[in-house]
XYZ file of C-alpha atoms in Angstrom:
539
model
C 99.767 185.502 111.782
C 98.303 185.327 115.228
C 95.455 183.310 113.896
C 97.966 180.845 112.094
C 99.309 180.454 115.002
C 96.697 179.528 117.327
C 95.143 177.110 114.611
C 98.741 174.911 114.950
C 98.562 175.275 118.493
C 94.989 173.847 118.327
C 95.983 170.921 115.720
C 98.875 169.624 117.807
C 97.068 170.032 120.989
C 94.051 167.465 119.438
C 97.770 164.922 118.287
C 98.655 164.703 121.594
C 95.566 163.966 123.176
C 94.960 161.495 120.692
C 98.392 159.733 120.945
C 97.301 159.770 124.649
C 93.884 157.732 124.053
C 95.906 155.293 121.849
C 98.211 154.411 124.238
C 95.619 153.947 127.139
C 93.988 152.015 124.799
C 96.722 149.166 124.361
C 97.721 149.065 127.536
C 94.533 148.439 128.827
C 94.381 145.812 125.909
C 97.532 144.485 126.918
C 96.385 143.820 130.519
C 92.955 142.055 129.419
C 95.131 139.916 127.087
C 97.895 138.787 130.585
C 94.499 138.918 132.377
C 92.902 136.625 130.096
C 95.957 134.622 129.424
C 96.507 133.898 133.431
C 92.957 132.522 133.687
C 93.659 130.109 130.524
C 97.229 128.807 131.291
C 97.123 125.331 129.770
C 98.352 122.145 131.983
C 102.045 121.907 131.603
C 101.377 117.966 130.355
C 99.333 118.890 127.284
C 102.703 120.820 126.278
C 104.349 118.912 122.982
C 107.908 118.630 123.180
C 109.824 117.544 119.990
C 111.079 114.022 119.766
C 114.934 113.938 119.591
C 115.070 111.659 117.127
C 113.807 111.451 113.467
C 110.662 109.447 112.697
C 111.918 106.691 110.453
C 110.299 103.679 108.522
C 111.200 100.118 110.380
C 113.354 98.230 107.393
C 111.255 95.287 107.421
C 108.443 93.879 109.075
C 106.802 90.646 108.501
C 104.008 90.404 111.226
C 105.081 87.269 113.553
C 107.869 86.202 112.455
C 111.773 86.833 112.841
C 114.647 87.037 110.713
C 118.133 87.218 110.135
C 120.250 88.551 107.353
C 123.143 85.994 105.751
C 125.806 86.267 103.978
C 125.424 84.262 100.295
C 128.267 82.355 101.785
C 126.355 81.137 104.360
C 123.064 80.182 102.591
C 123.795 76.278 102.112
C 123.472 74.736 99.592
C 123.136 77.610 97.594
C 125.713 77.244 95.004
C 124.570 73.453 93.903
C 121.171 74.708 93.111
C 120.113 75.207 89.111
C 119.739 79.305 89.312
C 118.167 79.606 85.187
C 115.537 77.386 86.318
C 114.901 79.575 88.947
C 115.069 82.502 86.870
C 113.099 81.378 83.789
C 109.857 80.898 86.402
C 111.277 84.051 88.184
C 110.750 86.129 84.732
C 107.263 84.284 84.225
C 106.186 86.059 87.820
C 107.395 89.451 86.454
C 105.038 89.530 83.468
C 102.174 90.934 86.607
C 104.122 92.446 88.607
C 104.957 94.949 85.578
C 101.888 95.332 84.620
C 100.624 96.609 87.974
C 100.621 100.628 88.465
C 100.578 102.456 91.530
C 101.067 101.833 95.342
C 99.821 97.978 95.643
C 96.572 97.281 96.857
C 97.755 95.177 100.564
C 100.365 96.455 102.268
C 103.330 93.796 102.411
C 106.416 93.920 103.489
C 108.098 93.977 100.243
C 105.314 96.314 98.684
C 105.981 97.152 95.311
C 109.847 96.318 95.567
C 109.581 93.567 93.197
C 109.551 95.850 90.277
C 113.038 96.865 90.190
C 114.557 93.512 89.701
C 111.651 92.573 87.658
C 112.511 95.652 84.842
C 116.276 94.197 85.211
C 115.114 90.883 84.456
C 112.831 91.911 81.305
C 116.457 93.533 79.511
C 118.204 90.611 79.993
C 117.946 87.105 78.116
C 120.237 84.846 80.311
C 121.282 81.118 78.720
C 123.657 80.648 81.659
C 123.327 79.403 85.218
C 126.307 81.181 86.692
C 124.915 84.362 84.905
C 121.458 83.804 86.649
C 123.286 83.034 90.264
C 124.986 86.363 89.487
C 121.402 88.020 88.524
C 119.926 87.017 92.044
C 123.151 87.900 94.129
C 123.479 91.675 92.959
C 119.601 92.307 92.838
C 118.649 90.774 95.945
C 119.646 89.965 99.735
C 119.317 86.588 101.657
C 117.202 86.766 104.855
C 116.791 83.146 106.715
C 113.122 83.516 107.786
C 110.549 81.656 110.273
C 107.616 81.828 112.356
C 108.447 83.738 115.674
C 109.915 81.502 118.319
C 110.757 78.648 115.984
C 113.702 77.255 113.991
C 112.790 76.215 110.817
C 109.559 76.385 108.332
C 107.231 73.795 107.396
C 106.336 72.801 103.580
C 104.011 69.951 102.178
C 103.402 69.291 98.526
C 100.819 69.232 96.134
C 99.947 68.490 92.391
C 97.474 68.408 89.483
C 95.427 65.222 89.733
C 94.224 63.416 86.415
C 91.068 61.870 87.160
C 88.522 60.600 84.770
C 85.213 61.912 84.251
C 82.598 62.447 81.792
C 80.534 65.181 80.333
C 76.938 63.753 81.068
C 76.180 61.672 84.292
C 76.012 57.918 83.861
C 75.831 55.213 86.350
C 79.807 55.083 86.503
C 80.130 58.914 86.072
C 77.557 60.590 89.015
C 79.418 62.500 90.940
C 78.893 66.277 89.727
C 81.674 68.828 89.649
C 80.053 71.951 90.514
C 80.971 75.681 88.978
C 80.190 78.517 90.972
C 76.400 79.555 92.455
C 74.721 82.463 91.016
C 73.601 82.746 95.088
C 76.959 82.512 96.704
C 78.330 85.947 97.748
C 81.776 87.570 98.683
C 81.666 91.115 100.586
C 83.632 93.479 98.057
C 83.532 91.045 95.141
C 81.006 91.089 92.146
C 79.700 87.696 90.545
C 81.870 89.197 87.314
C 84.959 88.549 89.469
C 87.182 85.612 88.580
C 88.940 83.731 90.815
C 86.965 84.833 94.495
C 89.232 84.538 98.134
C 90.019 80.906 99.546
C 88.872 82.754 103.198
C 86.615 84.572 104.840
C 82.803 84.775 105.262
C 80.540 83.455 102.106
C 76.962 84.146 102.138
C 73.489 82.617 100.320
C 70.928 85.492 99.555
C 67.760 84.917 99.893
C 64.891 86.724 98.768
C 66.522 90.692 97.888
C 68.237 91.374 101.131
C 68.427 88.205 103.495
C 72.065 86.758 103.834
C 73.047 83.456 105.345
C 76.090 81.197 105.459
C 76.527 79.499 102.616
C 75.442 75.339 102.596
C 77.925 73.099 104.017
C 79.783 69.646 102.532
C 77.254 67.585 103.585
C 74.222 69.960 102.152
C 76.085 70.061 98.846
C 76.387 66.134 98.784
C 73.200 65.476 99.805
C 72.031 67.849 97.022
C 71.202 71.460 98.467
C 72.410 73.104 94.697
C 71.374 69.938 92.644
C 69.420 70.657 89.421
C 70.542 74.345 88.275
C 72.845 73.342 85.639
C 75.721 74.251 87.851
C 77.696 70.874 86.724
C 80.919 71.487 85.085
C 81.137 67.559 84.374
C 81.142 64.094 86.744
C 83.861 62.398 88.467
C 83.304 58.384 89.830
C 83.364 59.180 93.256
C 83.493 61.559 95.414
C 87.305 60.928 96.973
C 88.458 61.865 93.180
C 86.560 65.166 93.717
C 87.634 66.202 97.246
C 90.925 65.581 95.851
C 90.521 67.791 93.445
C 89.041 70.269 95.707
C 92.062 70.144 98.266
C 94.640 70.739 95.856
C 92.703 73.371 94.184
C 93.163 72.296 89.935
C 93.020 68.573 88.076
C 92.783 67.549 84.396
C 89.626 65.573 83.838
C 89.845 62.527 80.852
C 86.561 62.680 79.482
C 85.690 59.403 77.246
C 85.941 61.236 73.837
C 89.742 61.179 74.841
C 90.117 64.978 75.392
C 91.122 66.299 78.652
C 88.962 69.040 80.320
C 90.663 71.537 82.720
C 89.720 73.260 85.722
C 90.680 75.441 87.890
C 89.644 76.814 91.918
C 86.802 79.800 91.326
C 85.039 80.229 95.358
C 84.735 78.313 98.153
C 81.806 78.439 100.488
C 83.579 79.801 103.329
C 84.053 77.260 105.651
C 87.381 76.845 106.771
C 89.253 73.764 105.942
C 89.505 70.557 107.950
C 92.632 67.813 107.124
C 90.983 64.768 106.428
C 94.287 63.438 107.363
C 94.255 65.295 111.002
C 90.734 63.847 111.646
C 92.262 59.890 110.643
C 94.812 60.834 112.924
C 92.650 61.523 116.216
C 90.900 58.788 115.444
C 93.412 56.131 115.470
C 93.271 55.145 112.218
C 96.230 55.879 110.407
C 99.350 56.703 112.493
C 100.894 60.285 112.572
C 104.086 59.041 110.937
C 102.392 56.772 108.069
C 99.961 59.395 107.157
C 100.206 59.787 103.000
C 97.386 61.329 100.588
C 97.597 57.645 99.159
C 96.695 56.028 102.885
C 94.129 58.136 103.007
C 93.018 57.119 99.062
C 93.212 53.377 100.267
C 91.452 53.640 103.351
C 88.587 55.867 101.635
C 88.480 53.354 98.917
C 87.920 50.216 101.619
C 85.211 51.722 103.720
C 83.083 53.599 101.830
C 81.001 54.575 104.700
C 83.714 55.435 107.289
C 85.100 57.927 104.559
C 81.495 59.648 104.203
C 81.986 60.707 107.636
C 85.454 61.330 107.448
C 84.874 63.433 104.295
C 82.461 65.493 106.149
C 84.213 66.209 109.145
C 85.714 69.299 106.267
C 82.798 71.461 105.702
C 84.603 73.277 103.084
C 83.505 73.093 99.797
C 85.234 74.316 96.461
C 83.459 75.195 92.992
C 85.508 75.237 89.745
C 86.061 77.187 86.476
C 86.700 75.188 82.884
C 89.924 77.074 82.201
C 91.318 76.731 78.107
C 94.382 74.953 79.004
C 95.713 72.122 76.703
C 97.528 68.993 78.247
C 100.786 70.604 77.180
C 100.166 73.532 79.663
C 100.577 73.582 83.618
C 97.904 74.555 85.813
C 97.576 78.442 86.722
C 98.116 79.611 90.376
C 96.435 81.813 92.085
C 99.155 84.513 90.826
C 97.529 84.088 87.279
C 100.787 82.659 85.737
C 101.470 79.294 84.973
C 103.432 77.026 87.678
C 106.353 75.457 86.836
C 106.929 71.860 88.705
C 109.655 71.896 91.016
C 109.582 75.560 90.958
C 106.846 76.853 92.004
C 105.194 77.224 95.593
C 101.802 78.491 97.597
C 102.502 80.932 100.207
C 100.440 82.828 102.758
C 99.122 85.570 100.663
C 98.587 87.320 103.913
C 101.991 87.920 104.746
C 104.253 87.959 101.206
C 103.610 89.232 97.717
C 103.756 86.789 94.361
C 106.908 86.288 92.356
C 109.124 86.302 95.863
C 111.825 84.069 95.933
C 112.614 81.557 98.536
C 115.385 79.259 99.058
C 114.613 76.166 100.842
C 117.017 73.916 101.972
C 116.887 70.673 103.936
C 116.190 66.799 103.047
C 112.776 65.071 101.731
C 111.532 61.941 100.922
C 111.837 62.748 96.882
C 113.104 59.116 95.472
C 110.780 57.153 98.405
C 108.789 57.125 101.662
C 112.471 56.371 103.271
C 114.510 58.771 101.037
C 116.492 61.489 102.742
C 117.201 63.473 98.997
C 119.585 66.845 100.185
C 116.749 69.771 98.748
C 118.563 72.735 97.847
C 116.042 74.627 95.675
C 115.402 78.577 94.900
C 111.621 78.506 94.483
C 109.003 81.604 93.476
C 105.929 82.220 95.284
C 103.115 81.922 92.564
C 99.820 80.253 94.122
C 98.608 80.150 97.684
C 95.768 78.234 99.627
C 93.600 78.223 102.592
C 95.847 75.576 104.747
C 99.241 77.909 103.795
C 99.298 79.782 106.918
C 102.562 81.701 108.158
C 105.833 83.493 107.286
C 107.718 80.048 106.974
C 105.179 77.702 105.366
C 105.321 76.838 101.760
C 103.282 74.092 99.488
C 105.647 72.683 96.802
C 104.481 72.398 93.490
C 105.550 69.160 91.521
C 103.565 68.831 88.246
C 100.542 66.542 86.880
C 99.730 62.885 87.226
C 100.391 59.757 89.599
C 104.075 60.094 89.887
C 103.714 63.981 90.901
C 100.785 62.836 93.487
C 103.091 60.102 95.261
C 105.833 62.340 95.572
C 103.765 65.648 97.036
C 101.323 63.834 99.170
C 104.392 62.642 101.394
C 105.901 65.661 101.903
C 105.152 67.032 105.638
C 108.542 68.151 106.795
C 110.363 70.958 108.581
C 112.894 73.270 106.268
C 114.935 75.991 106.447
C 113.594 79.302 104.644
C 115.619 82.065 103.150
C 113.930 84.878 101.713
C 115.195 86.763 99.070
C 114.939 90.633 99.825
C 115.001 93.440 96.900
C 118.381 95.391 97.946
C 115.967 98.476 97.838
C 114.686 96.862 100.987
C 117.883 95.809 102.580
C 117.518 95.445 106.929
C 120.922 96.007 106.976
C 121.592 99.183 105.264
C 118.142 100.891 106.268
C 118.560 99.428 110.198
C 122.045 101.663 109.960
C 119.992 104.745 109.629
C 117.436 103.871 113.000
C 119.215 106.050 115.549
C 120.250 104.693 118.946
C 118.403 105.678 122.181
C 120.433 107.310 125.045
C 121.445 104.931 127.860
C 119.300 105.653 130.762
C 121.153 107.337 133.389
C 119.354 104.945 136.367
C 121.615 102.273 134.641
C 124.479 103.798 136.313
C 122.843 104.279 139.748
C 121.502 101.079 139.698
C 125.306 99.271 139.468
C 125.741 101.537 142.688
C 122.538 100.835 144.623
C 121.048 97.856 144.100
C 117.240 97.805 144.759
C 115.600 94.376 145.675
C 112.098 94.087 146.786
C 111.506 93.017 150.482
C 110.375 89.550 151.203
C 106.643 89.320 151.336
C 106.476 85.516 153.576
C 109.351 86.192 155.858
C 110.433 88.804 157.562
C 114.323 89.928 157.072
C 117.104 87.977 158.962
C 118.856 90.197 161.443
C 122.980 90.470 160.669
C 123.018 88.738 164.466
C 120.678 85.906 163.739
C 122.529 84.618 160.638
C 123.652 80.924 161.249
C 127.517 80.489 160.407
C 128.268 79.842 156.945
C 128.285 76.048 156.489
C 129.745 74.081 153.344
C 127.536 71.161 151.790
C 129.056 67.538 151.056
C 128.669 65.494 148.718
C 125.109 63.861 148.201
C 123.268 66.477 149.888
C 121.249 67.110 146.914
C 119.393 63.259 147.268
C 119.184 63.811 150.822
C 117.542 66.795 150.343
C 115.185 65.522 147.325
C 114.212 62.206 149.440
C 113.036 64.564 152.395
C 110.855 66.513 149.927
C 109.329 63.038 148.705
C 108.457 61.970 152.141
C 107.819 64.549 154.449
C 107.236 63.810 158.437
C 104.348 63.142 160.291
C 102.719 65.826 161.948
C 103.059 64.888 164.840
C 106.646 63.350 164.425
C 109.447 65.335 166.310
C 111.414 67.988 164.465
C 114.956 65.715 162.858
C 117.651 66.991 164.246
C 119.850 69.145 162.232
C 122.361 67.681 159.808
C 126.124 68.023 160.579
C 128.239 70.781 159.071
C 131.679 71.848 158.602
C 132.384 75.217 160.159
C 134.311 77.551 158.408
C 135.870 81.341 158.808
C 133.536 83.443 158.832
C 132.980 85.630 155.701
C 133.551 89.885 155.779
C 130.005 91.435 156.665
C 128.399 92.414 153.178
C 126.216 95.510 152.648
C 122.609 94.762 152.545
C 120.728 95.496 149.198
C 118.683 98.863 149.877
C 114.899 98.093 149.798
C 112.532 99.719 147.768
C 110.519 102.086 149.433
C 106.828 101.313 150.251
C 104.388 102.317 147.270
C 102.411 106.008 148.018
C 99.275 105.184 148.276
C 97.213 106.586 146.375
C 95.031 109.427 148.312
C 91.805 110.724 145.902
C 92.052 114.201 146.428
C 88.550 116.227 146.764
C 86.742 118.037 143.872
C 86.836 121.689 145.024
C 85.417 123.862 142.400
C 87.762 126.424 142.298
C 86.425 130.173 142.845
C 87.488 133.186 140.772
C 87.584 136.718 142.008
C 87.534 139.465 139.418
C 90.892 141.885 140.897
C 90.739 145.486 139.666
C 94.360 146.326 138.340
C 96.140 149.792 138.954
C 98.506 150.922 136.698
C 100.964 152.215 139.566
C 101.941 155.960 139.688
């Protein structure tokens, strides 16, 4: 029993001492770790705080521009307009825009938002304007839109030239139409794509590796890419083919009597010059006569003036042959056909295809004096390399002479309302964007008003300020003569002009200055010295 007893003695004599060890062990852990942790304190700025409010998408943001939601009440002209035209070329936009999957490639302001009203569209077959003007008001929102600082947007017009040409070159036929160069290159594009970007760099390769920019206008003319089967067919001159080139499609009569179509494939990535801008500077044509058929005419009379002229745009555009009969309208850039009077070019930059836009004002439609009231909904379908901006549109008005003399008048200001997807109404998602606090200086400042001392003159003392004196009538040309002729030098000073005394006013407290600016002291570099301290646990 003794021995029992002495072996549990033993066994919770070796406990204690090691519940002992233990605890000097974490406590001396303890005080490393607040030893450690002093040394290490982090700078109170590198502290996060969280943000009050909640990190929210902005509703809508079209880079430079600004915009303002309406009312459908307030969009003129909106209720005289022909909505199932606008939604038969509306539907013909939705055919790609269903067919895309996933997140779209550029982000846009309206994204992907197109889709909703788009699957809407597909159920329904509508044979009735006032259902169609019903379709647009319950899907979308109006938004008046334009280019940051300014009023209204801009639009010009363009069409589908005829122009007749010929298969083989013959002494009438000898300008060639060129299809793209197996040499010309687009960073991120393969020759296999159709269709390359109207901007941007264009290269030439040479040899396996060398790049350089692409030849010019007046290399191409001259014959830089003659001789490598490259011609699509030939045109009689080459006004008919920059033409062609500047509004980007035309429908060629070839002598068998068939029509051959083409289409814009690459440019060689120069950017584009108005032939009409450079007549301008010159003198030539005025501002406010300038027409695509002036600049025909002139071209036409001086053969060599317009060789210049022509040149002056180093752009250059090839062409596709694209199966088209002369029943069909030419494809935009979309890859839909465009439907005349309905269809527009937009900065593909800035807004995605099959967006509507109302445009409203007055253009020279009937003739070159015409004011016809233009109150149209139109769809963004094509775009080109002179559409430039959140308020600039090219109008789209069909094939042929008639189409050409009505388009290549058009340079006119409008107003622009875009129609908005209601998933992507400002108005509802602005609601949700929380208001900042007001800033409590606001309150001092209404108290204490701070003004900045003047730099020139030193302050007026409340003793040296002249008695208030009230100014008759005509002082202001008195005044304004003085300041256009000044005294001589060495004149003597006038004599002050007479004044009407009156009470004097209450004495008003000065505005408090701001104080001076601290200047800014650099403060020396002392490394700073650590001594290692020996802590004692007290008794």
């Amino acid at each position: 029993m003794a021995l029992e007893a002495l072996t549990k003695h033993l066994s919770y004599g070796r406990l204690a001492i090691a519940c002992c060890a233990l605890a000097v062990v974490c406590s001396t852990a303890a005080i490393a770790a607040r030893y450690r942790s002093s040394r290490h304190t982090p700078p109170r700025h590198e502290q996060t705080h969280p943000i009050p409010y909640p990190n929210l998408e902005l509703p809508l943001q079209v880079s430079g521009s600004q915009y303002e939601p309406l009312g459908w009440a307030n969009v003129a002209g909106w209720n005289d307009d022909d909505h199932l035209a606008a939604y038969n070329a509306f539907r013909t936009s939705c055919k790609p825009i269903a067919a895309q999957q996933g997140a779209p490639v550029d982000s846009k302001a309206l994204g992907s938002s197109l889709r909703d009203p788009c699957r809407i569209a597909k159920g329904l077959n509508l044979a009735v304007g006032a259902k169609a003007k019903e379709f647009f008001e319950q899907n979308f929102v109006p938004l008046r839109i334009s280019r940051l600082g300014e009023e209204a947007g801009f639009v010009t017009g363009y069409y589908e030239p005829v122009l007749d040409g010929s298969k083989t070159q013959t002494d009438v036929y000898n300008v060639p139409v060129y299809r793209r160069p197996s040499n010309l290159f687009v960073r991120g594009k393969t020759q296999a794509s159709v269709g390359l970007p109207n901007g941007g760099p264009v290269y030439r390769k040479i040899g396996r590796r060398k790049l350089v920019p692409y030849y010019d206008r007046a290399q191409i003319e001259d014959g830089a890419i003659a001789g490598r089967g490259l011609e699509i067919a030939w045109l009689k001159s080459q006004t008919d083919l920059l033409f062609a080139q500047i509004q980007g499609s035309a429908r060629i009569k070839l002598e068998d009597g068939t029509t051959l179509r083409i289409n814009y494939d690459a440019h060689n990535g120069y950017p584009y010059t108005p032939v009409g801008r450079v007549l301008i500077d010159r003198g030539i044509i005025p501002r406010e006569q300038m027409s695509m058929q002036k600049i025909r005419e002139w071209m036409e009379q001086n053969p060599d003036g317009a060789k210049d002229v022509r040149r002056q745009n180093r752009a250059y555009v090839f062409f596709r042959e694209v199966p088209l009969s002369d029943k069909d309208e030419a494809v935009g850039a979309q890859g839909v056909p465009l439907t005349p009077g309905r269809s527009i070019a937009v900065d593909k930059a800035l807004h995605v295809y099959g967006t509507p836009f109302f445009i409203a004002g007055e253009l020279p439609i009937e003739s070159e004096q015409s004011k016809t009231p233009f109150h149209r909904l139109m769809i963004a379908q094509d775009t080109g390399s002179a559409i430039v901006g959140p308020a600039r549109a090219d109008l789209y008005f069909g094939a042929g002479a008639d189409a050409g003399k009505v388009s290549g008048r058009l340079r006119h200001n409008m107003q622009f309302v875009m129609l908005v997807p209601r998933g992507l109404d400002p108005v509802a998602r602005g609601h949700k964007l929380p208001i900042p606090d007001e800033r409590p200086s606001a309150k001092i400042a209404k108290l204490f008003p701070q003004t900045d001392p003047p730099k020139d003159k030193p302050a007026a003392k409340p003793a040296d300020v002249p008695t208030a004196t009230v100014a008759k009538a005509g002082t202001k040309d008195a005044t304004s003569g003085a300041a256009k002729n000044p005294p001589a030098k060495d004149a003597a000073p006038a004599a002050p002009p007479a004044t009407t005394p009156v009470a004097q006013a209450a004495p008003v407290a000065e505005p408090v200055p701001l104080p001076v600016a601290r200047p800014d002291i650099p403060q020396s570099q002392e490394k700073r010295r650590f001594r290692r301290y020996r802590h004692h646990r007290e008794q």
